[in-house]
Amino acid sequence: MGFDEMDVDTIWMDGEFVDWEDAQVHVLTHGLHYGTGVFEGVRCYDTVDGPAIFRWEEHLQRLYDSGKPYDIEIPFEPEELTDATVELIRRQDLQSCYIRPIAFYGYEELGLNPSNCPVNVAIAAWPWGAYLGEEALEEGVDVAVSSWRKYASSQIPTNAKTTGPYVNSVLASLEAKSNGYVEAILLNKEGHVAEGPGENLFLVRDGEIFTSGLAESNLDGITRRTVIELARDLGYTVYDQATISRGELYTADELFFSGTAAEVTPIRSVDDNEIGEGTKGPVTDEIQQEFFDLIEGKLDEYDDWFTYI
Ligand SMILES: Cc1ncc(COP(=O)(O)O)c(C=O)c1O
């Protein structure tokens, strides 16, 4: 569904609430030419206690941290961005939504050194359902290992969510779709499993859970952190600094993606090899169920993770 079909009308931009169609930038914006922006993807859920943003503090921290390698100094305090986001959701009367904060070098000059450019900041929010489809959450997705490698953290910081490098994810995603798959898995420069284009990856083998370590050129996903904590609290052993080879994907008992957009999505095949029984496996099912109970606000022990609207 396109933005025009959605019931949204306001964007927060550089300290002001503006009409959706007025949230514009100049065509010579630095970030448009060189991808010098950092962003977040966050979800607000309609919990049993009303709309609440999930792990907002962690997302906000990652936004400020993402800017550090690029000297992007966000000219607003975290509390200002929190207040703006809560107000944005209230004004549009959204019960559940996806939230996209972005900070980028703006319009001043176009040398590669952005020091003279202002840092612009915007926050948008809109309704967004299951990223890979409702059916995917139940049945699992068919994925393919991409011919594009994930860029190395020695080339571009992979723990930062920077706009420009997402062309790597776009390439992998386009390739997967044009070959008939729902999503891709990217290997890193060494050939180890890194992650999906917009998801972290978990592998289940003999009842234990593995996910690639943060030195494998993947994002320190906040859903990844959530899944690790939930799984440990459920009694699972989780290896969160694993090195996973391509071959281990094919012989896994279960595989699943985690991400703000994809939530917890089972993977039913990789490169046409069926994973486990070719559908959502029991460990994935238990973790996914726990995750859904969590985001519906049913698990009181994790209440600190919610910012209520
Ligand atoms: C490349 C990449 N990996 C992993 C993730 C999952 O991270 P999170 O759970 O914080 O959304 C995302 C989504 O932001 C991503 O873009």
PDB file of N, CA and C and ligand atoms in Angstrom, residues 40-41 59 62 150 161 166 169 195-200 219-224 258-261, ligand 1:
ATOM      1  N   GLU A  40      16.475   5.072  11.579  1.00  0.00           N
ATOM      2  CA  GLU A  40      15.988   3.987  12.416  1.00  0.00           C
ATOM      3  C   GLU A  40      14.674   3.464  11.866  1.00  0.00           C
ATOM      4  N   GLY A  41      14.350   2.261  12.226  1.00  0.00           N
ATOM      5  CA  GLY A  41      13.039   1.685  11.956  1.00  0.00           C
ATOM      6  C   GLY A  41      12.544   1.146  13.285  1.00  0.00           C
ATOM      7  N   HIS A  59      16.544   2.150  20.205  1.00  0.00           N
ATOM      8  CA  HIS A  59      16.575   2.640  18.817  1.00  0.00           C
ATOM      9  C   HIS A  59      17.167   4.050  18.759  1.00  0.00           C
ATOM     10  N   ARG A  62      20.828   3.939  19.181  1.00  0.00           N
ATOM     11  CA  ARG A  62      21.494   3.469  17.959  1.00  0.00           C
ATOM     12  C   ARG A  62      21.519   4.569  16.904  1.00  0.00           C
ATOM     13  N   LYS A 150      27.749  -9.034   1.775  1.00  0.00           N
ATOM     14  CA  LYS A 150      27.588  -7.915   2.707  1.00  0.00           C
ATOM     15  C   LYS A 150      28.923  -7.188   2.796  1.00  0.00           C
ATOM     16  N   LYS A 161      23.314   2.327  11.163  1.00  0.00           N
ATOM     17  CA  LYS A 161      22.273   2.246  10.132  1.00  0.00           C
ATOM     18  C   LYS A 161      22.387   3.491   9.269  1.00  0.00           C
ATOM     19  N   TYR A 166      22.708   1.057   2.266  1.00  0.00           N
ATOM     20  CA  TYR A 166      21.541   0.193   2.052  1.00  0.00           C
ATOM     21  C   TYR A 166      21.356  -0.209   0.598  1.00  0.00           C
ATOM     22  N   SER A 169      21.739  -3.841   0.460  1.00  0.00           N
ATOM     23  CA  SER A 169      20.521  -4.602   0.783  1.00  0.00           C
ATOM     24  C   SER A 169      19.525  -4.561  -0.380  1.00  0.00           C
ATOM     25  N   GLU A 195      23.709 -11.816   7.409  1.00  0.00           N
ATOM     26  CA  GLU A 195      22.319 -11.504   7.804  1.00  0.00           C
ATOM     27  C   GLU A 195      21.450 -11.384   6.557  1.00  0.00           C
ATOM     28  N   GLY A 196      20.188 -11.029   6.750  1.00  0.00           N
ATOM     29  CA  GLY A 196      19.308 -10.720   5.626  1.00  0.00           C
ATOM     30  C   GLY A 196      19.488  -9.256   5.249  1.00  0.00           C
ATOM     31  N   PRO A 197      18.858  -8.805   4.167  1.00  0.00           N
ATOM     32  CA  PRO A 197      18.987  -7.404   3.756  1.00  0.00           C
ATOM     33  C   PRO A 197      18.456  -6.424   4.814  1.00  0.00           C
ATOM     34  N   GLY A 198      17.482  -6.872   5.582  1.00  0.00           N
ATOM     35  CA  GLY A 198      16.927  -6.013   6.630  1.00  0.00           C
ATOM     36  C   GLY A 198      16.567  -6.821   7.857  1.00  0.00           C
ATOM     37  N   GLU A 199      17.278  -7.933   8.054  1.00  0.00           N
ATOM     38  CA  GLU A 199      16.960  -8.832   9.169  1.00  0.00           C
ATOM     39  C   GLU A 199      18.231  -9.502   9.667  1.00  0.00           C
ATOM     40  N   ASN A 200      18.250  -9.837  10.945  1.00  0.00           N
ATOM     41  CA  ASN A 200      19.273 -10.758  11.457  1.00  0.00           C
ATOM     42  C   ASN A 200      18.756 -12.182  11.296  1.00  0.00           C
ATOM     43  N   LEU A 219      24.192  -6.021  11.447  1.00  0.00           N
ATOM     44  CA  LEU A 219      23.697  -4.966  12.335  1.00  0.00           C
ATOM     45  C   LEU A 219      23.409  -5.558  13.710  1.00  0.00           C
ATOM     46  N   ASP A 220      23.661  -4.757  14.741  1.00  0.00           N
ATOM     47  CA  ASP A 220      23.318  -5.150  16.114  1.00  0.00           C
ATOM     48  C   ASP A 220      21.810  -4.909  16.272  1.00  0.00           C
ATOM     49  N   GLY A 221      21.044  -5.830  15.719  1.00  0.00           N
ATOM     50  CA  GLY A 221      19.599  -5.638  15.652  1.00  0.00           C
ATOM     51  C   GLY A 221      18.959  -5.630  17.034  1.00  0.00           C
ATOM     52  N   ILE A 222      17.985  -4.779  17.183  1.00  0.00           N
ATOM     53  CA  ILE A 222      17.314  -4.681  18.483  1.00  0.00           C
ATOM     54  C   ILE A 222      16.339  -5.846  18.655  1.00  0.00           C
ATOM     55  N   THR A 223      15.777  -6.332  17.558  1.00  0.00           N
ATOM     56  CA  THR A 223      14.957  -7.549  17.655  1.00  0.00           C
ATOM     57  C   THR A 223      15.863  -8.750  17.936  1.00  0.00           C
ATOM     58  N   ARG A 224      17.067  -8.729  17.373  1.00  0.00           N
ATOM     59  CA  ARG A 224      18.055  -9.779  17.663  1.00  0.00           C
ATOM     60  C   ARG A 224      18.314  -9.839  19.169  1.00  0.00           C
ATOM     61  N   SER A 258      14.981 -12.192  12.237  1.00  0.00           N
ATOM     62  CA  SER A 258      14.437 -11.255  13.233  1.00  0.00           C
ATOM     63  C   SER A 258      14.665  -9.839  12.725  1.00  0.00           C
ATOM     64  N   GLY A 259      13.731  -8.961  13.011  1.00  0.00           N
ATOM     65  CA  GLY A 259      13.894  -7.562  12.623  1.00  0.00           C
ATOM     66  C   GLY A 259      12.656  -6.773  13.007  1.00  0.00           C
ATOM     67  N   THR A 260      12.815  -5.479  13.116  1.00  0.00           N
ATOM     68  CA  THR A 260      11.673  -4.627  13.451  1.00  0.00           C
ATOM     69  C   THR A 260      10.571  -4.805  12.415  1.00  0.00           C
ATOM     70  N   ALA A 261      10.947  -4.796  11.136  1.00  0.00           N
ATOM     71  CA  ALA A 261       9.949  -4.944  10.080  1.00  0.00           C
ATOM     72  C   ALA A 261       9.479  -6.393   9.992  1.00  0.00           C
TER      73      ALA A 261
HETATM   74  C1  LIG B   1      20.702  -4.871   7.680  1.00  0.00           C
HETATM   75  C2  LIG B   1      19.781  -5.092   8.827  1.00  0.00           C
HETATM   76  N1  LIG B   1      20.020  -6.100   9.672  1.00  0.00           N
HETATM   77  C3  LIG B   1      19.211  -6.342  10.724  1.00  0.00           C
HETATM   78  C4  LIG B   1      18.105  -5.558  10.968  1.00  0.00           C
HETATM   79  C5  LIG B   1      17.245  -5.829  12.158  1.00  0.00           C
HETATM   80  O1  LIG B   1      17.452  -4.846  13.136  1.00  0.00           O
HETATM   81  P1  LIG B   1      16.315  -4.427  14.139  1.00  0.00           P
HETATM   82  O2  LIG B   1      15.900  -5.674  14.846  1.00  0.00           O
HETATM   83  O3  LIG B   1      16.955  -3.446  15.043  1.00  0.00           O
HETATM   84  O4  LIG B   1      15.219  -3.858  13.343  1.00  0.00           O
HETATM   85  C6  LIG B   1      17.816  -4.492  10.120  1.00  0.00           C
HETATM   86  C7  LIG B   1      16.663  -3.626  10.365  1.00  0.00           C
HETATM   87  O5  LIG B   1      16.830  -2.551  10.877  1.00  0.00           O
HETATM   88  C8  LIG B   1      18.678  -4.246   9.029  1.00  0.00           C
HETATM   89  O6  LIG B   1      18.414  -3.248   8.190  1.00  0.00           O
END
